[in-house]
Coordinates of C-alpha atoms in Angstrom, one line a residue:
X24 CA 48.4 9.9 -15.4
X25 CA 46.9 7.5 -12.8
X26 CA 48.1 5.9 -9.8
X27 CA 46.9 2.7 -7.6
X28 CA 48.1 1.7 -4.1
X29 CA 50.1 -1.2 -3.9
X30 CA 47.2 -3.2 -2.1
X31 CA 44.9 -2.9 -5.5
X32 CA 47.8 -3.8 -7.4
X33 CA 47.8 -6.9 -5.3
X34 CA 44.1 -7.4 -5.3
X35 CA 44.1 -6.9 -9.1
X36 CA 46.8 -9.5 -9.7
X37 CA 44.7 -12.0 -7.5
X38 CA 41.9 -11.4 -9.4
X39 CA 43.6 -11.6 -12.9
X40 CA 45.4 -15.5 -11.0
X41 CA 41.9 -16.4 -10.2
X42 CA 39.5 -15.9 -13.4
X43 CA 42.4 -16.6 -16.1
X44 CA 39.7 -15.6 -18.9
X45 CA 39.4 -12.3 -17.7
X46 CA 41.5 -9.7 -18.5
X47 CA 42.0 -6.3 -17.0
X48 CA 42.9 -2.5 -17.4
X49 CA 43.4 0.5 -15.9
X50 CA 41.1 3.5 -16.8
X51 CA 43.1 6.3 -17.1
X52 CA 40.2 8.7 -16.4
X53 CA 40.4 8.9 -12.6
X54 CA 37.1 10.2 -12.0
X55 CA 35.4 7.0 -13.5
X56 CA 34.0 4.6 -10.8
X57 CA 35.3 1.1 -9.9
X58 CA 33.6 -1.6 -11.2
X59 CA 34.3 -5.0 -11.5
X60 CA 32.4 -7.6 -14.5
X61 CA 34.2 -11.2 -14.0
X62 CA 32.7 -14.3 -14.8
X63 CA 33.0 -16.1 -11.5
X64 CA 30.0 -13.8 -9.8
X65 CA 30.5 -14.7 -6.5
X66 CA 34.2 -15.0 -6.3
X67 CA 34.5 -11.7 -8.3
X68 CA 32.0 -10.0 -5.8
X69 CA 34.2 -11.0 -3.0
X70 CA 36.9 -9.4 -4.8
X71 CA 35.1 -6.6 -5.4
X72 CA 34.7 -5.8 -1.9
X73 CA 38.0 -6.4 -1.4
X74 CA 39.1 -3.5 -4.3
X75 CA 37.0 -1.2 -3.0
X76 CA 38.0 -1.3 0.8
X77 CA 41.5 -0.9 0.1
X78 CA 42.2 1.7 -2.9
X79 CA 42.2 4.8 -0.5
X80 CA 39.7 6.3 -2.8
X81 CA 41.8 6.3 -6.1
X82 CA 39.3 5.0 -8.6
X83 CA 39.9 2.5 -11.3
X84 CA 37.8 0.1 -14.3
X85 CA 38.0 -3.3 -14.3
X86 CA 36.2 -4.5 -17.3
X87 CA 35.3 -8.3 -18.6
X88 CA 36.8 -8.6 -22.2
X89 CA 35.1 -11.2 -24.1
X90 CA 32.1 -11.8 -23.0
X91 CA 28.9 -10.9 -23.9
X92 CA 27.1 -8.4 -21.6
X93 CA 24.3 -10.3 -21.3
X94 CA 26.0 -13.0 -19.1
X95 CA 28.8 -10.6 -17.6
X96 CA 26.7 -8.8 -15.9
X97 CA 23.5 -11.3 -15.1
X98 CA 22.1 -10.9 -11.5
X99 CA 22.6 -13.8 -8.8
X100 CA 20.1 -16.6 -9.0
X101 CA 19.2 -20.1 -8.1
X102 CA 18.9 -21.3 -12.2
X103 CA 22.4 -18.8 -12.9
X104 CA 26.1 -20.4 -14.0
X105 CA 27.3 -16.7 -13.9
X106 CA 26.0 -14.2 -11.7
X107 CA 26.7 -11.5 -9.2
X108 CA 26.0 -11.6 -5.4
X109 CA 24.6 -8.5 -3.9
X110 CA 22.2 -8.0 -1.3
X111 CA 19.4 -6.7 -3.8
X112 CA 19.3 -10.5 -5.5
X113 CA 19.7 -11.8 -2.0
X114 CA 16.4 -9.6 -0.3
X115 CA 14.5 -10.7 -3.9
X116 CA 14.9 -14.0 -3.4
X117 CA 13.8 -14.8 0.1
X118 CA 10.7 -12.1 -0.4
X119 CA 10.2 -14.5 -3.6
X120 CA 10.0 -18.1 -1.3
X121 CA 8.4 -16.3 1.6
X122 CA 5.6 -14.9 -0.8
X123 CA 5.3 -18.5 -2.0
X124 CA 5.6 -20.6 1.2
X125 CA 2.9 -17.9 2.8
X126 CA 0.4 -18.7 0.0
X127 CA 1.3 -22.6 -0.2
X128 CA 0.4 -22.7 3.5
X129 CA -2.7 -19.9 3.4
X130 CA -1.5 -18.3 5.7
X131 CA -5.0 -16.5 7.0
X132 CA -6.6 -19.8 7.4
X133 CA -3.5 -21.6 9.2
X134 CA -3.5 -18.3 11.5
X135 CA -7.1 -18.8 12.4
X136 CA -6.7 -22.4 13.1
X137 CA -3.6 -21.4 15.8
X138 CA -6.5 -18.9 17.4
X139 CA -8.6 -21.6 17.6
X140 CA -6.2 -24.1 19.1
X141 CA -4.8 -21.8 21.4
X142 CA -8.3 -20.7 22.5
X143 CA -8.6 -24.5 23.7
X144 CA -5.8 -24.4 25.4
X145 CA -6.5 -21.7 27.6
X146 CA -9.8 -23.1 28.1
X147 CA -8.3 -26.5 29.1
X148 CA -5.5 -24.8 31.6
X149 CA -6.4 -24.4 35.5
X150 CA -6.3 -21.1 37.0
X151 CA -2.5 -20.6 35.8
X152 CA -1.9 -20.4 32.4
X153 CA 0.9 -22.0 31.0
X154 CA 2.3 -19.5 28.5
X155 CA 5.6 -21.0 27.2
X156 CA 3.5 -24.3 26.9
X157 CA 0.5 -22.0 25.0
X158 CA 3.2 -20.6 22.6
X159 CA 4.7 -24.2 21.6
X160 CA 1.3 -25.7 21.0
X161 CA 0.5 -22.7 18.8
X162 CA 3.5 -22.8 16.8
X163 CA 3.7 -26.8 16.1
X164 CA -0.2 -26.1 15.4
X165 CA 1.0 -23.6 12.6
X166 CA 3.4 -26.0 11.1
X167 CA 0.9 -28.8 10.4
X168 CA -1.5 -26.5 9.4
X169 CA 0.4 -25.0 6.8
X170 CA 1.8 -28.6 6.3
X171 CA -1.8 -29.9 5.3
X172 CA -2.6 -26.6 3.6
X173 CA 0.2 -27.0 1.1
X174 CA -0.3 -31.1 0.6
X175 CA -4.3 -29.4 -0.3
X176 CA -2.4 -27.0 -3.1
X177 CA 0.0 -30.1 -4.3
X178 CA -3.0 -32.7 -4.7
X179 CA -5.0 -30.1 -6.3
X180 CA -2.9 -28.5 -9.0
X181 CA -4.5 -28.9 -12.0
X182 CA -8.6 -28.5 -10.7
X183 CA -6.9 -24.8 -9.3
X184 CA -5.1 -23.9 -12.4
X185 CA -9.0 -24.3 -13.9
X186 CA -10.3 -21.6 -11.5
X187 CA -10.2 -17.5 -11.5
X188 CA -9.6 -17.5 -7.2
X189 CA -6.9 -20.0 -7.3
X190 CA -5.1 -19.9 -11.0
X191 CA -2.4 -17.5 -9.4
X192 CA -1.2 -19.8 -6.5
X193 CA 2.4 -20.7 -6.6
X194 CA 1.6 -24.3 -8.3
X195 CA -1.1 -23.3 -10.7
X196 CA 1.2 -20.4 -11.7
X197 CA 4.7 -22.1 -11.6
X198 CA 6.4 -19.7 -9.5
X199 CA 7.5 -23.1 -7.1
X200 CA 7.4 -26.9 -8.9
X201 CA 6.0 -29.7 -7.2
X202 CA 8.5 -31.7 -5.6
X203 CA 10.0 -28.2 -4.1
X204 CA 6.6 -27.9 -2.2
X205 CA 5.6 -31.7 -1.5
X206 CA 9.3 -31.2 0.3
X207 CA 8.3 -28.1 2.0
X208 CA 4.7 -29.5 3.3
X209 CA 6.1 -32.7 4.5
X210 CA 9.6 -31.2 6.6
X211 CA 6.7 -29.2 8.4
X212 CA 4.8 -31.5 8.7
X213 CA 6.6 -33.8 10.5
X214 CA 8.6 -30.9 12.5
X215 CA 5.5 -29.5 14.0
X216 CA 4.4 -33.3 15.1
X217 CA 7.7 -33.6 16.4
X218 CA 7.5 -30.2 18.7
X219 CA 3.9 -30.9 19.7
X220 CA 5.4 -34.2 21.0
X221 CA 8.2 -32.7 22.6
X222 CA 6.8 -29.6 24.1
X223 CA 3.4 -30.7 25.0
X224 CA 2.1 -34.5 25.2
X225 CA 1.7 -37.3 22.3
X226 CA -2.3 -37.1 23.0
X227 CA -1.8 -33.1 21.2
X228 CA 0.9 -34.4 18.6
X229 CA -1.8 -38.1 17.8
X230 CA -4.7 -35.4 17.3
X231 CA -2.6 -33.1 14.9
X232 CA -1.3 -36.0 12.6
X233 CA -4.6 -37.7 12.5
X234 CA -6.0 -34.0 11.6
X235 CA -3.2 -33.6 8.9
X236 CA -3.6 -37.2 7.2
X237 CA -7.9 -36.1 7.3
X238 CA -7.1 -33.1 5.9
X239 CA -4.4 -34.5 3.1
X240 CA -5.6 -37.5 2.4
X241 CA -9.7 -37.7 3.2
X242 CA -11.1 -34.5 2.6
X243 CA -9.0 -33.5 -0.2
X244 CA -9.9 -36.2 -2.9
X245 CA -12.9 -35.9 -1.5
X246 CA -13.9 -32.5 -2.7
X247 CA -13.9 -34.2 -6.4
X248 CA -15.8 -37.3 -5.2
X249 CA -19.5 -36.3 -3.5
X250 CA -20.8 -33.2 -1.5
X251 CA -20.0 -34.7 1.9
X252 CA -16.5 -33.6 2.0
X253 CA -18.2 -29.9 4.0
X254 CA -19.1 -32.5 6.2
X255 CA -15.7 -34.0 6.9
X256 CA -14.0 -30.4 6.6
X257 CA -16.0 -29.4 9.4
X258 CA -14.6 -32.4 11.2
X259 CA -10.8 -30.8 10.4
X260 CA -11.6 -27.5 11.2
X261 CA -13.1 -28.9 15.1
X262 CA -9.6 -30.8 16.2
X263 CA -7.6 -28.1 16.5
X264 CA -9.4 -26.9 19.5
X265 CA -10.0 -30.1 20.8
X266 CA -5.4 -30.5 20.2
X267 CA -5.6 -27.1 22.8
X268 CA -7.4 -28.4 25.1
X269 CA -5.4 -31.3 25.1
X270 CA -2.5 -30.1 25.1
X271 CA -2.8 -27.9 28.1
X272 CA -5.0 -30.7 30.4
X273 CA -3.5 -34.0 29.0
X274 CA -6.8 -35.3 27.9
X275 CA -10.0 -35.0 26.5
X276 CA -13.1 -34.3 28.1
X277 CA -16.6 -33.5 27.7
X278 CA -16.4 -30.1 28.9
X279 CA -13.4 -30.0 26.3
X280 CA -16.0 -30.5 23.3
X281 CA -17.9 -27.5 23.5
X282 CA -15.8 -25.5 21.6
X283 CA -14.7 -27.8 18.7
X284 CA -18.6 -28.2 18.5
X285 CA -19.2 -24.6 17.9
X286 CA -16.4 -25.1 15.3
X287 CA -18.1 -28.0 13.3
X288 CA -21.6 -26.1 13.3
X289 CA -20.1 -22.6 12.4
X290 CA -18.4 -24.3 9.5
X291 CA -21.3 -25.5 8.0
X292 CA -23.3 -22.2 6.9
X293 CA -20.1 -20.6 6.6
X294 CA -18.9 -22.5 3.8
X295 CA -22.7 -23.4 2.2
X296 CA -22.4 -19.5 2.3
X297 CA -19.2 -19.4 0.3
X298 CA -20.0 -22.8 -1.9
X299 CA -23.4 -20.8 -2.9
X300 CA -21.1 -17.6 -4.6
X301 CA -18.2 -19.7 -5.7
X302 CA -20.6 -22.4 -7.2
X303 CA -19.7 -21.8 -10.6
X304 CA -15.7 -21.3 -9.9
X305 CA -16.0 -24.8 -8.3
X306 CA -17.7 -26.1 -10.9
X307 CA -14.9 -25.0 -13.3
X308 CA -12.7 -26.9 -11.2
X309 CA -14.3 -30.2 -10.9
X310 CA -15.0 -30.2 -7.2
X311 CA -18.3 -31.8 -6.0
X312 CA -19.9 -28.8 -3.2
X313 CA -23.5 -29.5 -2.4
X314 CA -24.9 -26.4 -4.1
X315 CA -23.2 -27.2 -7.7
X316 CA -26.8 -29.7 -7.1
X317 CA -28.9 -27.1 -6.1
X318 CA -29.6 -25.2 -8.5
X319 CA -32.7 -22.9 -6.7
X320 CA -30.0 -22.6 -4.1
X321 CA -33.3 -23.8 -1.0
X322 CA -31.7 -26.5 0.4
X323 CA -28.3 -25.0 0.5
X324 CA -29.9 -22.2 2.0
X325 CA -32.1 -24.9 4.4
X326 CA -28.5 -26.4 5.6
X327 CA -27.2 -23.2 6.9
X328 CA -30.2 -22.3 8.9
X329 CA -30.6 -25.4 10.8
X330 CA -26.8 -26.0 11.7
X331 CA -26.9 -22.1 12.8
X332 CA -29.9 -23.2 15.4
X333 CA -27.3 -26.3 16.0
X334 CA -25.2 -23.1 17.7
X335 CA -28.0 -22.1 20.4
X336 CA -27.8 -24.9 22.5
X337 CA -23.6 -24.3 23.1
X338 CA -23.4 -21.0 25.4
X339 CA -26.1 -23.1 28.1
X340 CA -24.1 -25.9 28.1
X341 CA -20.6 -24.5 28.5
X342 CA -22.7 -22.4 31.7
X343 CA -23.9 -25.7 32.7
X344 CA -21.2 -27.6 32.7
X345 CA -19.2 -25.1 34.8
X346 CA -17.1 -23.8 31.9
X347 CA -18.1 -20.4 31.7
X348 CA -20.4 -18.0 33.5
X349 CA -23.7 -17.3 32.9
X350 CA -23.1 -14.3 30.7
X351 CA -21.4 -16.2 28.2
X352 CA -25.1 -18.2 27.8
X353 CA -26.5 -15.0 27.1
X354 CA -24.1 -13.6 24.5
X355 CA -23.9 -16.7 23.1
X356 CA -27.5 -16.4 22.7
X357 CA -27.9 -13.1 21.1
X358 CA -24.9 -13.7 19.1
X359 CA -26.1 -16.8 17.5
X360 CA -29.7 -15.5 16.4
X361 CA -27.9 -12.8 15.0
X362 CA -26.2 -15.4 12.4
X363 CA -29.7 -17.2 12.3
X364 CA -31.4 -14.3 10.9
X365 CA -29.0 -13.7 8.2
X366 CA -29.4 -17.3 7.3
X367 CA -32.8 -16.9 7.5
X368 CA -32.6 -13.7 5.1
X369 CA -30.5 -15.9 2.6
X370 CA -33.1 -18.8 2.7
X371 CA -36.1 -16.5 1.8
X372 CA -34.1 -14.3 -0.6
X373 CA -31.4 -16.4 -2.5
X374 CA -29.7 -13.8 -3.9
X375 CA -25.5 -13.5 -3.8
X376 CA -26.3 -10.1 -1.7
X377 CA -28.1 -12.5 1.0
X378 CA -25.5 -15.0 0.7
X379 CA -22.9 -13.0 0.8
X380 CA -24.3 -10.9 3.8
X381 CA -24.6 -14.5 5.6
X382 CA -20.9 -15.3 4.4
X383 CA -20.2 -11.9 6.3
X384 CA -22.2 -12.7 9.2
X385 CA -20.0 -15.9 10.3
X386 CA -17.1 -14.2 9.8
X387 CA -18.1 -11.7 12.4
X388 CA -19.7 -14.8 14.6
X389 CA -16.2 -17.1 15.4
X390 CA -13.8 -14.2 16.6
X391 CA -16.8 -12.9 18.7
X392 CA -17.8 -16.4 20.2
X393 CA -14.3 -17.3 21.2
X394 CA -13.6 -14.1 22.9
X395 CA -16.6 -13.9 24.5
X396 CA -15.8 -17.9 25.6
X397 CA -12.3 -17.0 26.7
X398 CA -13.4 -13.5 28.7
X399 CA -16.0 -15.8 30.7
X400 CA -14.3 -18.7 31.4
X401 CA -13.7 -20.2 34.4
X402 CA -10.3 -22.6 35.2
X403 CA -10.4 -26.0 34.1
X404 CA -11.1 -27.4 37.9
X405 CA -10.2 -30.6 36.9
X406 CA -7.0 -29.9 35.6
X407 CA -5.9 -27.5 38.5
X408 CA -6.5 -30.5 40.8
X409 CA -4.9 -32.8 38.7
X410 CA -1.6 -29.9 38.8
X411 CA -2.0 -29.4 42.8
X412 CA -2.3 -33.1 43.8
X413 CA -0.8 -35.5 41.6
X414 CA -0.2 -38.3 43.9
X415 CA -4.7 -38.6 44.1
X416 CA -4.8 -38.4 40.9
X417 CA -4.8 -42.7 40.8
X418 CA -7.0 -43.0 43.7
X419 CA -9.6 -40.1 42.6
X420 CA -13.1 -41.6 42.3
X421 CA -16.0 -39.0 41.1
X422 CA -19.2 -40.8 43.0
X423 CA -23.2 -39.4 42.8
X424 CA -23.4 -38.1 46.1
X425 CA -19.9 -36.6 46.6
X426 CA -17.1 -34.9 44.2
X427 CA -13.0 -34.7 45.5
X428 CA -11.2 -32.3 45.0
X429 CA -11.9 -28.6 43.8
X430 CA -14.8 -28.2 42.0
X431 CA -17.1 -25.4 41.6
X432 CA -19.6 -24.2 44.0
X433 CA -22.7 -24.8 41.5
X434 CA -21.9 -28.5 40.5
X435 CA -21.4 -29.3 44.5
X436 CA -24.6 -28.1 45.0
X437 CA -26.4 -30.2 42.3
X438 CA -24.3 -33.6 43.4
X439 CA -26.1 -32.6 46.8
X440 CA -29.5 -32.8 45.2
X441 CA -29.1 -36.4 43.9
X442 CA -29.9 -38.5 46.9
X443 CA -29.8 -41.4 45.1
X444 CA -26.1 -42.3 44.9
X445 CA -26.3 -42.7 41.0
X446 CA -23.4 -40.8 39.4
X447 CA -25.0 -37.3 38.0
X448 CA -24.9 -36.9 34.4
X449 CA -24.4 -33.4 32.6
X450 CA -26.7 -33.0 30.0
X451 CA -25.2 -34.7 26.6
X452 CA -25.7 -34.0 22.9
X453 CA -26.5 -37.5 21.0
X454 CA -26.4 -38.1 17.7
X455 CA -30.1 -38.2 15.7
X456 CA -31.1 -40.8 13.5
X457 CA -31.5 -38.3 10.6
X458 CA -30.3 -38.8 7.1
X459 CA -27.8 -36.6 5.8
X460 CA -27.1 -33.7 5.1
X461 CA -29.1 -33.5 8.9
X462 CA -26.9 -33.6 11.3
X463 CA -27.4 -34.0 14.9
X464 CA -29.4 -32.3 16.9
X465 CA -28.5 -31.5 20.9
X466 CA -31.0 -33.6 23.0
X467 CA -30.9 -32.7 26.8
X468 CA -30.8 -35.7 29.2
X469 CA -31.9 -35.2 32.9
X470 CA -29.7 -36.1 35.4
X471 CA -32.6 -38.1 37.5
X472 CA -32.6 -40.1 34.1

């Protein structure tokens, strides 16, 4: 003989009101566990809950009658008419979109451009860093980044369903249609625009659209087109630190180039490196890299080597130019010739062991460079004057023999030596009349000159 509390009796009749098509009974085994199979998942769920929290233990079996089990008892889902909520479905599903969203934006790549970006920042603040400010810019950075990321994956959905590295993305592989991600890549797109705007200045928000549209609209066709798109890549991968710096000083400046410059050059062997092992994955998918044309892999090679000398020049001038000390020009230095050897291995010995040690090699250089950049930095004197007196800031006129305001100790000295009056000039990288793929070389200009 069974029994059941008045409240499942009530909770029962609800549920019988509710889902007319389903029918229910008593178990008369009490030892059998409640269960509850209605065709309205989420309403029987809620029901469910209810059952259970109010029988005082007394078990009972609500079964579906007439329906296949198949659909009775199908799990919760976006594409289901009849399902069951639980939190198992629930957990599945966001692990599902966040696996996707992580590998539509590359996550890895977008994280390493916020490194970047926030090293320029910290490198364009005064002597106080600004860390609520540091922490906006890096996350608006993240949003575009993965923004243009996943615009790279939506443009480029049938060359990647051609090759082995990329066939399993969430496009190629139809875990997430098209229109779900162009959504996705354009909402954060435009949000992280929007907070960079807010939260920092439009100079930092101007730098990341123009770096998104590039990236989304330039490079990416591009890639199919002719071998120059490493070139314009390179270009990409230099704002970020350049949308740092301005972020956290409210302009850009000379000094403010150094690192984006060690950005562009690093790029270079580092993907002529990767282009040189993937060659025949990108020739698969119909993308133009320079060494799908070189097939002895020597000018490939060549490429690398010179834009790792490009590097040498860097650490002097950020010592020079007052925005480090002089130990970052040594280990700057060492650092670099390190990379230039393995480039020079991989030009004697084009082998994918020599390539791939070179590929290794920059991938040691950048986090090493920019913490060796940020450990020897010295405060952005310009901005800290800029922070402490505001109301000069109109007025403030840089002439040869004299400099306002706080400056370092070194550059006084050298305005001292200029007895001329002509406004000292740091030494400047121009571009050289070269034909690509040379790019330019630094040339140092006197300041008597």
């Amino acid at each position: 003989m069974w029994r059941t509390s008045s409240s499942s009796r009530l909770s029962l009749n609800l549920l019988s009101r509710t889902n007319p098509i389903s029918h229910t009974y008593f178990s008369p085994n009490p030892n059998l566990s409640s269960s509850i199979l209605a065709v309205d998942g989420i309403r029987g769920g809620l029901f469910l809950s209810h059952l259970q929290s109010t029988s005082a233990g007394i078990s009972s079996s609500v079964e579906t009658v007439g329906l296949g089990k198949s659909e009775s008892v199908r799990a919760f889902g976006f594409n289901s008419s009849a399902s069951v909520l639980n939190a198992r479905d629930v957990a599945e599903a966001i692990r599902h979109y966040g696996r996707c969203y992580s590998e539509l934006s590359k996550a890895r790549l977008s994280m390493l451009v916020v490194a970047t970006s926030g090293a320029g920042f910290v490198l364009g603040s005064g002597g106080i860093i600004d860390f609520a400010g540091l922490c906006w810019t890096c996350a608006g950075t993240m949003m575009v980044a993965a923004s243009a990321n996943s615009l790279n994956q939506v443009f480029e959905i049938n060359n990647d369903a051609k090759m082995k590295r990329t066939r399993h993305r969430p496009l190629p592989s139809g875990r997430l249609s098209v229109r779900h991600a162009a959504v996705w890549a354009s909402s954060i797109g435009v949000a992280g625009t929007a907070l960079l705007a807010w939260k920092a200045n439009v100079l930092a928000a101007g730098l990341a659209a123009s770096n998104l549209a590039l990236y989304a609209f330039v490079y990416t066709p591009l890639k199919q087109i002719h071998p120059v798109n490493t070139w314009v890549g390179a270009v990409v991968g230099a704002i970020p630190p350049l949308l740092g710096w301005a972020a956290a000083s409210g302009q850009v400046s000379l000094n403010g180039m150094i690192l984006p410059a060690a950005l562009y050059f690093w790029q270079i062997p580092h993907f002529m490196a990767l282009a040189y092992l993937c060659r025949n994955d990108y020739a698969a998918g119909g993308f133009r890299m320079f060494s799908l044309a070189d097939a002895s892999g020597q000018r490939t090679a060549l490429v690398a080597l010179r834009n790792c000398l490009y590097l040498l020049p860097l650490g002097f001038l950020a010592y020079d130019w007052g925005v480090t000390s002089e130990w970052f020009c040594i280990e700057s230095t060492v650092l670099t010739l390190s990379m230039s050897a393995a480039a020079l291995s991989f030009y004697h010995d084009r082998t994918t062991k020599s390539a791939r040690r070179m590929f290794h090699a920059s991938l040691l250089y950048l986090p090493v460079f920019m913490a060796g950049f940020l450990l020897h930095r010295l405060p952005n004197t310009q901005q800290e004057f800029m922070m402490n007196d505001p109301d000069k800031l109109a007025g403030h006129q840089i002439s040869g023999t004299e400099l306002q305001g706080s400056e370092n100790s070194s550059y006084q000295n050298k305005q001292r030596k200029n007895p001329s009056g002509t406004q000292a000039r740091p030494p400047v990288a121009y571009a050289s009349i070269a034909p690509f793929p040379f790019l330019p070389a630094p040339v140092y200009i006197s300041s008597n000159s």
